Every structure is written in structure tokens, then in C-alpha cells.
Short mmCIF file of C-alpha atoms and ligand atoms in Angstrom, two decimals:
data_model
loop_
_atom_site.label_atom_id
_atom_site.label_comp_id
_atom_site.label_asym_id
_atom_site.label_seq_id
_atom_site.Cartn_x
_atom_site.Cartn_y
_atom_site.Cartn_z
CA MET F 178 79.54 63.46 -121.36
CA MET F 179 80.32 61.29 -118.36
CA ARG F 180 83.77 59.73 -118.25
CA HIS F 181 84.82 57.67 -115.25
CA ALA F 182 87.43 55.21 -114.19
CA PHE F 183 85.70 52.08 -113.10
CA GLY F 184 88.17 50.67 -110.65
CA ARG F 185 88.14 46.97 -110.09
CA PRO F 186 86.77 44.68 -112.79
CA TRP F 187 83.43 43.18 -112.03
CA SER F 188 83.98 40.59 -109.35
CA SER F 189 81.89 37.58 -108.48
CA CYS F 190 80.31 36.78 -105.09
CA SER F 191 82.37 38.16 -102.23
CA ALA F 192 82.12 34.83 -100.40
CA CYS F 193 84.02 33.26 -103.27
CA LYS F 194 87.14 34.81 -101.79
CA ALA F 195 86.80 32.50 -98.81
CA ALA F 196 88.54 29.15 -99.11
CA ASN F 197 86.37 26.26 -100.35
CA HIS F 198 83.39 28.47 -101.09
CA VAL F 199 81.27 26.88 -103.76
CA HIS F 200 79.55 29.69 -105.67
CA SER F 201 75.95 28.75 -106.27
CA SER F 202 74.54 30.46 -109.32
CA PRO F 203 71.11 31.82 -108.66
CA ARG F 204 68.49 29.66 -110.24
CA TYR F 205 67.50 31.87 -113.10
CA ARG F 206 64.36 30.82 -114.82
CA PRO F 207 64.44 32.24 -118.35
CA THR F 208 61.12 33.72 -119.25
CA ILE F 209 59.85 36.84 -120.81
CA HIS F 210 56.38 38.02 -120.01
CA ARG F 211 54.21 40.06 -122.24
CA TRP F 212 51.72 42.47 -120.88
CA ASN F 213 48.20 42.12 -122.13
CA LEU F 214 46.87 45.61 -121.71
CA ASP F 215 43.78 44.89 -123.80
CA ALA F 216 42.29 44.17 -120.46
CA ASP F 217 38.84 44.99 -119.40
CA ARG F 218 38.49 46.59 -115.98
CA GLN F 219 40.41 43.73 -114.42
CA GLY F 220 43.45 45.78 -115.31
CA ILE F 221 46.77 44.48 -116.47
CA GLN F 222 47.21 40.77 -116.84
CA MET F 223 50.27 38.86 -117.91
CA THR F 224 49.86 36.42 -120.69
CA GLY F 225 51.86 34.63 -123.31
CA LEU F 226 54.94 33.20 -121.68
CA ILE F 227 57.73 32.82 -124.20
CA ASN F 228 60.33 30.23 -123.32
CA SER F 229 63.55 31.96 -124.04
CA ARG F 230 64.22 35.38 -122.68
CA ILE F 231 65.60 37.80 -125.25
CA SER F 232 68.80 39.02 -123.62
CA ASN F 233 69.17 42.74 -123.19
CA GLU F 234 72.26 42.59 -125.35
CA VAL F 235 70.37 40.97 -128.24
CA LEU F 236 67.57 43.46 -127.84
CA HIS F 237 70.01 46.32 -127.81
CA ASN F 238 71.72 45.14 -130.99
CA HIS F 239 68.36 44.63 -132.52
CA ALA F 240 67.44 48.15 -131.47
CA SER F 241 70.44 49.58 -133.29
CA LEU F 242 69.33 47.74 -136.39
CA ASN F 243 65.70 48.50 -135.90
CA PRO F 244 65.16 51.67 -133.88
CA GLN F 245 61.37 51.21 -133.97
CA MET F 246 61.83 48.63 -131.21
CA PHE F 247 62.71 51.55 -128.96
CA TYR F 248 60.21 53.96 -130.30
CA GLY F 249 59.82 56.81 -127.77
CA TRP F 250 56.61 58.56 -126.84
CA ASN F 251 55.02 60.02 -123.79
CA ILE F 252 51.81 61.53 -122.55
CA ASN F 253 52.23 64.76 -120.58
CA HIS F 254 48.66 65.83 -119.90
CA ILE F 255 45.11 64.49 -120.27
CA SER F 256 41.94 66.58 -120.07
CA ARG F 257 38.42 65.24 -120.21
CA THR F 258 35.59 67.66 -120.87
CA SER F 259 32.14 67.58 -122.46
CA ALA F 260 33.92 68.62 -125.66
CA GLY F 261 35.86 65.39 -125.64
CA LEU F 262 39.20 63.92 -124.61
CA LYS F 263 42.40 65.91 -125.23
CA VAL F 264 45.96 64.70 -124.73
CA LEU F 265 49.29 66.55 -124.97
CA GLY F 266 52.47 64.58 -125.47
CA TRP F 267 55.27 63.72 -127.83
CA ALA F 268 56.04 60.83 -130.12
CA LEU F 269 59.08 60.30 -132.28
CA PRO F 270 57.94 60.25 -135.90
CA LEU F 271 57.65 56.59 -136.90
CA ASP F 272 60.22 55.89 -139.62
CA GLY F 273 61.05 59.63 -139.34
CA LEU F 274 57.91 60.43 -141.34
CA VAL F 275 55.98 63.32 -139.85
CA ASP F 276 52.57 62.13 -141.07
CA ASN F 277 53.05 58.51 -140.01
CA THR F 278 52.24 58.56 -136.26
CA PHE F 279 48.77 58.12 -134.78
CA LEU F 280 47.65 57.91 -131.19
CA TYR F 281 44.74 55.63 -130.39
CA CYS F 282 42.60 55.63 -127.25
CA ASN F 283 40.58 52.50 -126.55
CA GLY F 284 41.02 51.69 -130.25
CA VAL F 285 39.76 55.07 -131.48
CA ARG F 286 42.17 57.14 -133.60
CA ALA F 287 42.83 60.73 -132.52
CA GLU F 288 42.73 63.87 -134.52
CA MET F 289 46.39 64.95 -134.28
CA GLN F 290 48.34 68.14 -134.69
CA PHE F 291 52.13 68.09 -134.48
CA GLU F 292 54.26 71.00 -133.33
CA THR F 293 57.95 71.83 -132.99
CA ASP F 294 59.59 70.48 -129.85
CA THR F 295 63.19 71.44 -129.28
CA VAL F 296 63.39 69.46 -126.02
CA VAL F 297 62.65 66.15 -127.79
CA GLU F 298 65.00 67.12 -130.59
CA GLU F 299 67.79 67.57 -128.07
CA MET F 300 66.98 64.24 -126.40
CA PHE F 301 67.00 62.32 -129.69
CA PRO F 302 69.42 64.29 -131.91
CA THR F 303 69.90 61.46 -134.39
CA TRP F 304 66.24 60.64 -134.86
CA PRO F 305 64.89 62.01 -138.15
CA ASN F 306 62.38 64.85 -137.57
CA ALA F 307 62.51 64.45 -133.79
CA GLY F 308 61.87 68.22 -133.65
CA ALA F 309 58.31 67.61 -134.88
CA ALA F 310 57.49 65.21 -132.08
CA SER F 311 55.20 67.28 -129.91
CA PHE F 312 51.47 66.57 -130.44
CA ARG F 313 47.99 67.62 -129.46
CA ALA F 314 45.51 64.79 -129.86
CA SER F 315 41.78 65.01 -129.48
CA TRP F 316 38.81 62.68 -129.60
CA PRO F 317 35.59 64.77 -129.76
CA GLN F 318 33.61 61.53 -129.74
CA LEU F 319 35.13 60.40 -126.37
CA SER F 320 33.28 62.83 -124.18
CA GLY F 321 31.61 62.58 -120.79
CA THR F 322 31.18 59.12 -119.34
CA ARG F 323 32.62 57.44 -122.39
CA ALA F 324 36.01 58.89 -121.46
CA GLU F 325 35.85 57.80 -117.83
CA GLY F 326 37.32 54.61 -116.49
CA LEU F 327 40.04 52.80 -118.27
CA LEU F 328 41.84 54.62 -121.10
CA VAL F 329 44.35 52.52 -123.03
CA PHE F 330 46.59 54.46 -125.35
CA ASP F 331 48.70 53.07 -128.14
CA ILE F 332 50.65 54.47 -131.00
CA ARG F 333 50.44 53.08 -134.52
CA ALA F 334 51.90 53.90 -137.89
CA ALA F 335 49.52 55.20 -140.58
CA ASP F 336 50.01 51.98 -142.51
CA GLY F 337 49.34 49.94 -139.36
CA GLY F 338 53.01 48.97 -139.43
CA MET F 339 55.13 47.31 -136.78
CA LEU F 340 54.33 48.26 -133.24
CA PRO F 341 57.18 49.31 -131.04
CA ILE F 342 58.00 47.30 -127.91
CA LYS F 343 56.69 49.93 -125.48
CA HIS F 344 53.57 50.86 -127.28
CA ARG F 345 50.88 51.21 -124.69
CA MET F 346 50.00 53.30 -121.68
CA MET F 347 47.07 52.76 -119.46
CA PHE F 348 45.20 55.15 -117.19
CA ASP F 349 42.20 54.67 -114.96
CA PHE F 350 40.37 57.66 -113.55
CA SER F 351 37.90 55.76 -111.46
CA ASP F 352 39.60 56.37 -108.07
CA GLU F 353 41.27 59.75 -108.74
CA GLY F 354 39.41 61.37 -105.85
CA LEU F 355 40.90 58.96 -103.30
CA ILE F 356 44.52 59.82 -104.01
CA VAL F 357 46.27 62.77 -102.34
CA VAL F 358 48.82 64.59 -104.48
CA PRO F 359 51.75 66.57 -103.02
CA ASP F 360 52.77 70.02 -104.26
CA ALA F 361 55.14 70.41 -107.19
CA ASP F 362 58.14 70.87 -104.91
CA LEU F 363 57.65 67.50 -103.18
CA ILE F 364 56.82 65.81 -106.51
CA SER F 365 60.18 67.07 -107.78
CA HIS F 366 61.90 64.82 -105.18
CA ILE F 367 60.82 61.79 -107.18
CA GLY F 368 61.57 63.30 -110.63
CA ALA F 369 59.48 65.50 -112.88
CA THR F 370 56.00 63.94 -112.76
CA PRO F 371 53.13 66.41 -113.48
CA PRO F 372 50.41 66.16 -110.78
CA GLN F 373 47.92 64.31 -112.98
CA MET F 374 50.56 61.79 -113.99
CA PHE F 375 51.41 61.34 -110.29
CA ILE F 376 48.02 59.62 -109.95
CA GLN F 377 47.99 57.78 -113.23
CA THR F 378 51.53 56.42 -113.23
CA GLY F 379 51.11 55.46 -109.57
CA ARG F 380 48.07 53.41 -110.39
CA THR F 381 49.65 51.82 -113.46
CA LEU F 382 52.68 50.81 -111.43
CA ALA F 383 50.61 49.35 -108.60
CA MET F 384 48.71 47.20 -111.11
CA GLN F 385 51.89 46.23 -112.94
CA PHE F 386 53.58 45.15 -109.67
CA ASP F 387 50.45 43.16 -108.81
CA ALA F 388 50.54 41.48 -112.21
CA ALA F 389 54.23 40.62 -111.79
CA LEU F 390 53.61 39.10 -108.35
CA ARG F 391 50.61 37.18 -109.64
CA ALA F 392 52.65 35.84 -112.53
CA VAL F 393 55.22 34.17 -110.26
CA HIS F 394 53.08 33.43 -107.23
CA GLY F 395 49.57 32.82 -108.52
CA LYS F 396 48.27 35.36 -106.03
CA GLY F 397 48.58 39.13 -105.99
CA PHE F 398 48.86 41.80 -103.32
CA GLU F 399 45.33 41.21 -102.00
CA SER F 400 46.43 37.89 -100.42
CA GLN F 401 49.55 39.29 -98.70
CA THR F 402 49.61 39.97 -94.98
CA ALA F 403 52.51 42.42 -94.65
CA VAL F 404 53.75 44.62 -97.49
CA LEU F 405 56.53 47.24 -97.51
CA GLU F 406 57.42 49.81 -100.16
CA TRP F 407 61.06 50.63 -99.86
CA GLY F 408 61.73 54.19 -101.17
CA CYS F 409 58.03 55.11 -101.22
CA GLY F 410 58.56 58.91 -101.56
CA PRO F 411 55.15 60.65 -101.30
CA ALA F 412 53.30 57.31 -101.68
CA ARG F 413 52.58 57.64 -105.39
CA VAL F 414 52.28 53.86 -105.74
CA LEU F 415 51.59 52.85 -102.17
CA GLN F 416 48.30 54.78 -101.99
CA HIS F 417 47.00 52.62 -104.87
CA ILE F 418 48.33 49.40 -103.31
CA LYS F 419 46.33 50.29 -100.22
CA HIS F 420 43.13 51.23 -102.04
CA LEU F 421 43.19 48.44 -104.58
CA TYR F 422 44.53 45.50 -102.56
CA GLY F 423 44.96 46.52 -98.93
CA ASP F 424 41.68 45.49 -97.28
CA ALA F 425 42.96 42.28 -95.73
CA MET F 426 46.56 43.33 -95.05
CA SER F 427 47.59 43.60 -91.42
CA THR F 428 50.61 45.79 -92.24
CA ILE F 429 51.09 48.24 -95.09
CA ALA F 430 54.32 50.17 -94.64
CA GLY F 431 56.47 52.69 -96.50
CA ILE F 432 60.02 53.80 -95.76
CA ASP F 433 62.22 56.45 -97.34
CA VAL F 434 65.35 58.44 -96.60
CA ASP F 435 63.34 61.60 -97.50
CA SER F 436 61.94 62.79 -94.15
CA VAL F 437 59.99 65.59 -95.86
CA ALA F 438 58.10 63.05 -98.02
CA ILE F 439 57.58 60.74 -95.02
CA ASP F 440 56.24 63.57 -92.82
CA TRP F 441 53.86 64.55 -95.62
CA CYS F 442 52.68 60.92 -95.92
CA LYS F 443 52.15 60.63 -92.20
CA SER F 444 49.87 63.64 -92.22
CA ARG F 445 48.00 62.90 -95.47
CA VAL F 446 47.85 59.12 -96.02
CA PRO F 447 45.96 57.24 -93.33
CA GLY F 448 46.15 53.50 -92.73
CA VAL F 449 49.82 53.09 -93.73
CA GLU F 450 52.81 52.89 -91.34
CA PHE F 451 55.46 55.34 -92.59
CA LYS F 452 59.04 55.61 -91.30
CA THR F 453 62.09 57.62 -92.29
CA CYS F 454 65.14 55.40 -92.70
CA GLU F 455 68.84 56.18 -92.63
CA LEU F 456 70.94 56.24 -95.84
CA ASN F 457 72.27 52.85 -94.86
CA PRO F 458 70.83 49.83 -93.05
CA PRO F 459 69.74 48.58 -90.59
CA VAL F 460 66.05 49.44 -90.55
CA ASP F 461 63.91 49.15 -87.54
CA TYR F 462 62.11 45.92 -88.47
CA PRO F 463 62.72 42.41 -87.10
CA ASP F 464 63.85 39.57 -89.34
CA ALA F 465 61.17 38.08 -91.63
CA SER F 466 58.71 40.93 -91.17
CA PHE F 467 57.27 41.17 -94.70
CA ASP F 468 55.65 38.90 -97.34
CA VAL F 469 56.39 41.38 -100.16
CA ILE F 470 58.78 44.29 -100.45
CA TYR F 471 58.70 46.34 -103.63
CA ALA F 472 60.69 49.30 -104.86
CA TYR F 473 60.22 51.41 -107.95
CA SER F 474 63.28 53.28 -109.13
CA VAL F 475 65.30 53.09 -105.91
CA LEU F 476 68.10 50.75 -106.98
CA THR F 477 68.37 52.99 -110.05
CA HIS F 478 69.81 55.64 -107.71
CA LEU F 479 72.26 53.84 -105.41
CA ARG F 480 76.01 53.30 -105.48
CA LYS F 481 77.26 49.76 -105.79
CA ARG F 482 78.17 49.27 -102.11
CA ASP F 483 75.02 50.97 -100.81
CA ALA F 484 72.78 48.88 -103.11
CA GLU F 485 74.43 45.64 -102.02
CA ARG F 486 74.04 46.48 -98.32
CA TRP F 487 70.37 47.34 -98.83
CA ILE F 488 69.64 44.12 -100.69
CA GLU F 489 71.13 42.16 -97.81
CA GLU F 490 68.89 44.11 -95.45
CA ILE F 491 65.80 43.51 -97.59
CA HIS F 492 66.67 39.80 -97.56
CA ARG F 493 66.82 39.92 -93.75
CA ILE F 494 63.42 41.56 -93.27
CA LEU F 495 61.66 39.44 -95.90
CA ARG F 496 60.17 36.19 -94.76
CA PRO F 497 61.47 32.97 -96.41
CA GLY F 498 59.44 32.48 -99.58
CA GLY F 499 58.60 36.21 -99.62
CA HIS F 500 59.02 38.33 -102.75
CA PHE F 501 61.18 41.33 -103.57
CA ILE F 502 59.98 43.20 -106.64
CA PHE F 503 62.12 46.04 -107.91
CA THR F 504 63.12 47.94 -111.02
CA THR F 505 66.48 48.65 -112.64
CA LEU F 506 67.94 50.62 -115.48
CA GLY F 507 69.50 48.05 -117.83
CA VAL F 508 71.09 48.01 -121.24
CA SER F 509 67.70 48.28 -122.91
CA SER F 510 67.22 51.76 -121.45
CA LEU F 511 70.36 53.16 -123.05
CA PRO F 512 68.96 53.85 -126.51
CA TRP F 513 66.20 55.87 -124.82
CA LEU F 514 68.29 57.79 -122.39
CA HIS F 515 71.39 58.14 -124.47
CA PRO F 516 70.17 57.84 -128.03
CA SER F 517 73.27 59.47 -129.44
CA GLY F 518 75.36 56.55 -128.24
CA GLU F 519 76.73 57.09 -124.76
CA SER F 520 79.05 54.12 -124.81
CA SER F 521 80.92 54.70 -121.53
CA ILE F 522 77.95 53.29 -119.62
CA GLU F 523 77.89 50.16 -121.77
CA THR F 524 81.63 49.74 -121.32
CA ALA F 525 81.18 50.05 -117.54
CA LEU F 526 78.39 47.48 -117.58
CA ARG F 527 80.52 45.01 -119.48
CA MET F 528 83.49 45.56 -117.17
CA ASN F 529 81.87 46.03 -113.77
CA GLY F 530 78.25 45.01 -114.12
CA ILE F 531 77.18 48.36 -112.68
CA TYR F 532 77.60 52.03 -113.54
CA ASP F 533 76.96 54.37 -110.59
CA GLY F 534 79.02 57.38 -111.68
CA ALA F 535 76.28 59.87 -112.53
CA LYS F 536 75.11 62.25 -109.83
CA ASN F 537 71.40 62.95 -109.32
CA THR F 538 70.41 66.08 -107.36
CA ASP F 539 66.65 65.39 -106.79
CA ILE F 540 66.91 64.74 -103.04
CA ASP F 541 70.00 66.81 -102.23
CA SER F 542 67.88 69.16 -100.07
CA VAL F 543 66.86 66.28 -97.73
CA ILE F 544 69.95 64.11 -97.38
CA SER F 545 73.19 64.80 -95.59
CA ASP F 546 75.57 63.00 -97.99
CA GLN F 547 75.48 64.91 -101.31
CA ASP F 548 77.42 62.08 -102.94
CA TYR F 549 74.86 59.43 -102.12
CA TYR F 550 72.15 59.75 -104.82
CA ARG F 551 73.05 58.64 -108.35
CA ASN F 552 71.63 57.48 -111.67
CA THR F 553 72.65 53.84 -111.76
CA TRP F 554 72.65 51.24 -114.50
CA VAL F 555 73.19 47.47 -114.03
CA SER F 556 73.74 44.51 -116.31
CA ASP F 557 71.51 41.42 -116.09
CA ARG F 558 74.49 39.31 -115.18
CA TYR F 559 75.37 41.51 -112.23
CA VAL F 560 71.77 41.55 -110.88
CA GLN F 561 71.54 37.78 -111.21
CA SER F 562 74.84 36.84 -109.65
CA ILE F 563 75.44 39.57 -107.04
CA TRP F 564 72.03 40.83 -105.96
CA GLY F 565 70.51 37.38 -106.55
CA GLU F 566 72.53 35.68 -103.77
CA GLY F 567 70.06 34.05 -101.38
CA PHE F 568 67.09 34.52 -103.73
CA ASP F 569 65.52 32.57 -106.56
CA ILE F 570 65.12 34.85 -109.53
CA MET F 571 61.56 34.35 -110.63
CA LEU F 572 61.02 36.91 -113.38
CA SER F 573 62.65 39.71 -115.25
CA GLU F 574 61.10 41.88 -117.93
CA VAL F 575 62.71 44.61 -119.98
CA CYS F 576 61.02 48.03 -120.40
CA PHE F 577 58.40 47.14 -117.77
CA HIS F 578 57.57 50.75 -117.09
CA HIS F 579 59.00 53.36 -119.39
CA TYR F 580 62.62 52.26 -119.74
CA GLN F 581 62.95 50.52 -116.38
CA ASP F 582 63.19 46.72 -116.21
CA VAL F 583 61.44 44.75 -113.46
CA TRP F 584 62.75 41.81 -111.42
CA VAL F 585 60.93 39.51 -109.01
CA PHE F 586 63.15 37.69 -106.51
CA ARG F 587 61.91 35.09 -104.01
CA LYS F 588 63.82 34.64 -100.74
CA ARG F 589 65.09 31.10 -100.33
C1 LIG L 613 62.76 57.99 -108.09
S1 LIG L 613 62.13 58.10 -106.50
C2 LIG L 613 60.79 56.92 -106.57
C3 LIG L 613 59.78 57.11 -105.47
C4 LIG L 613 58.65 56.10 -105.44
N1 LIG L 613 59.15 54.74 -105.40
C5 LIG L 613 57.76 56.32 -106.66
O1 LIG L 613 57.81 55.49 -107.55
O2 LIG L 613 57.02 57.29 -106.68
C6 LIG L 613 63.32 57.25 -105.54
C7 LIG L 613 62.98 57.28 -104.05
O3 LIG L 613 63.91 56.47 -103.34
C8 LIG L 613 64.25 57.14 -102.13
N2 LIG L 613 65.49 56.55 -101.64
C9 LIG L 613 66.75 56.74 -102.11
N3 LIG L 613 67.62 55.98 -101.42
C10 LIG L 613 66.93 55.31 -100.50
C11 LIG L 613 67.24 54.36 -99.52
N4 LIG L 613 68.49 53.94 -99.32
N5 LIG L 613 66.27 53.87 -98.74
C12 LIG L 613 65.00 54.28 -98.89
N6 LIG L 613 64.63 55.18 -99.82
C13 LIG L 613 65.58 55.66 -100.60
C14 LIG L 613 64.27 58.58 -102.51
O4 LIG L 613 64.21 59.47 -101.43
C15 LIG L 613 63.06 58.65 -103.44
O5 LIG L 613 61.88 58.90 -102.72
#
């Protein structure tokens, strides 16, 4: 249980302290985007703009009333053989009923076996029958070439009942051979991703970021000249950005504080400019260097003051009109990560707009300041009014990838 004193109440823009400063609210355009993952091989496309964004708070309350909205499941391993497609994973029993959950692949229902899973039970102690969440799913009919290419997974109730908000995962095996995968030790620096998922989640994220950019800009990564991944780690996403969209880019760059990951990238990933950066800015790039800077799960690990300094730096190296795409942990992640009701984080978010009190040890072996790396949550209001200074906020979407929200900012 984490208990912390949160110091000062959440303050507004620091410039407001100066006399006569008129605080300009960021222009927040309220939209929620829905993913259309029924895609053909074009990949993920965004469709169906809805005009009023459901606030995280509303969603959260709704989740308490209707936990199916935050139905948890995950795929841990996929194997494709001549005997068919097999998947290992876990899925919280829909409505708590052990025979109610079915995994589909490309619309075909799996043969499923459920097993005891104490890890999931510990993660979701209040969920009925969470201990029966582990599954083995197989599709003997999806063998050989039929199981290659795009696999779209979704979970449905036996009665075809209501689908949860995060109900689909997408994998594409067509370029697996092009991607280099680090050893388990280096993978552990970015969290516990099994090697196969390193490729598949990397590709999914690259396509999701492209879809988000396309949604606000009309054009995706392929029409950008200079692109930077901030916090690229061992290039899980950046390798796909290069292969899928990089042909016409003049600069594809990745920076990270993890020199071990950057050295590995330099020796294994050609055609990308990698640099180790310090824990705090500045970075070695001139003003207005990049058209797009993106970051998956970096601001989810920084303390308040470090995050704010980095966002100023990103603003500096982005060209006017350029886009900053990043993910956060917001209120909508809390039922997933703290299903038993960890309310101190929510209190902190209400008071301060940010909670940065939880230590994360994943990169302790490669950084000098052992206090630096955190697990950090933010409120929408904080992101909009503090991080949004100097940007137009073009898009935000809850539970974009797993339980992380996505934001697209455009530099004014
Ligand atoms: C959760 S990992 C995500 C890595 C990568 N974005 C991905 O999705 O595979 C977070 C990454 O941010 C890096 N990082 C943390 N603080 C950073 C900072 N201030 N500047 C650049 N990278 C940072 C970490 O070293 C780590 O590689």
C-alpha cells in the first residue's frame, strides 16, 4: 500500500505567478476516437468520431458500476504450427462465470481450456473466479498460411453479450524476420514483455501511433521528414516505424537514458540515429529539429519536475506545427492496476493532478539516480493545463494500448 504526502496542492501554470499574466487555456478539442480494428491489411484505422469525450471520471464511475467496461485479458504466447494456432493467456471470467468467456481469432471461436492462475487472482482479488482466468486456446482449423498475416483477437461472452472497452488485440506476423529482438535481460529494462510480444506489441503500437497522427493531421508517419522516439529503449516500436513508414524520412532517431539499450540499438538496428541522453535536458538537437516526436510509456515513469522540464525540451526541438504523441497512465487505468481500490492515487490526482510517488526499479542498473524512475499517474486536467502550455491538444483517447491513454499535441 503506497501512502504519501502530496505537498503543495495542484497549481496552475507557473507563469500565472508573474504579474499580469493571462493564463491561456490550451485549446482542447473534445473528441473520442474509436479504433476500427476490423481492418484488412491496411492495419488500424480510426473511425467514428463521437462529439463529446467521455471524461475519465465518468468512465471510472461507470466502471465501478459496470466492471465489464474494464474487463481484463491478455495474450502471453502465440504459436503457429501445421496443427493449428495456439494461444496462452488469461481473461477474467465475464460476469464471473467460468464458462462464459470465448476468445475469437479473425472471427473464429477457439476451443478453450481454463486453468487455475493464482497470479491473476492476486491482481484482481475482488473479481469473482479470477483464479480460473488462465486459458489455453486453440484453432486447429487456422493452420499454415491461414494463420499468417493479420490476426485480430477479441473476447466475447457465450451469449454474445456486451463487449468490454478494450476488447481487441491485433498481431501481424508478416515482417517478423526483419525485427531484431534483444535478450531477456535487456527486454526487462522496458518491463516484462516476452520476446514474441516484443515484436507484436511493437508493431501494434507503431500502427496505433500512425493512426493517431493520421487522425489529427490527415497524413501519417510516411509523409514526415524527421521523426524522433523519445525513450526508445531497445527500439521495440522504432524498428517498425522505420520498416513500415521510414522510406522517405531523412532522419529517424531514438534517444534514451539507458546507454545499454542505446549501445545495443547502435550495433543491431541500422538506418536509425541513436543517442544516449542525460536524465534531464538539454538534448543535443537544435531548435525545431523534428516533425514528430513520440513516446510510449516514458511520461508514465517521470517525477513531476522532470516531466515538466522534458516537455519544455520536446517543445523546443519540435518544429512549429509538429506533433508530440505520448501515452499516460490516467484514472481509467486504476481499476486495472489497482482493482481492489487503491484510492490514494485518486486522491493525489484530484489534489495535485499527478502522482509520482511509486518507485520503479526496471532501469536502476543503468541510471545513476536511483530515485529518478517512477510509476506515474496524471489527471486529464493536469495534462491539458500544465503539459499543454504552448501546444494545441488535438486528441486524447483512454485505454489506447492496454491501460495507457494516448495524447496528440501540436506545437503552436
Ligand atoms: C517502459 S519503457 C518503454 C520503452 C519504449 N518506448 C517501448 O515502448 O518499448 C520506458 C523507457 O523510457 C526510458 N526513459 C526514462 N526516462 C527517460 C528520459 N528522461 N529520457 C529518455 N528516455 C527515458 C527508459 O530507459 C525506458 O527505455
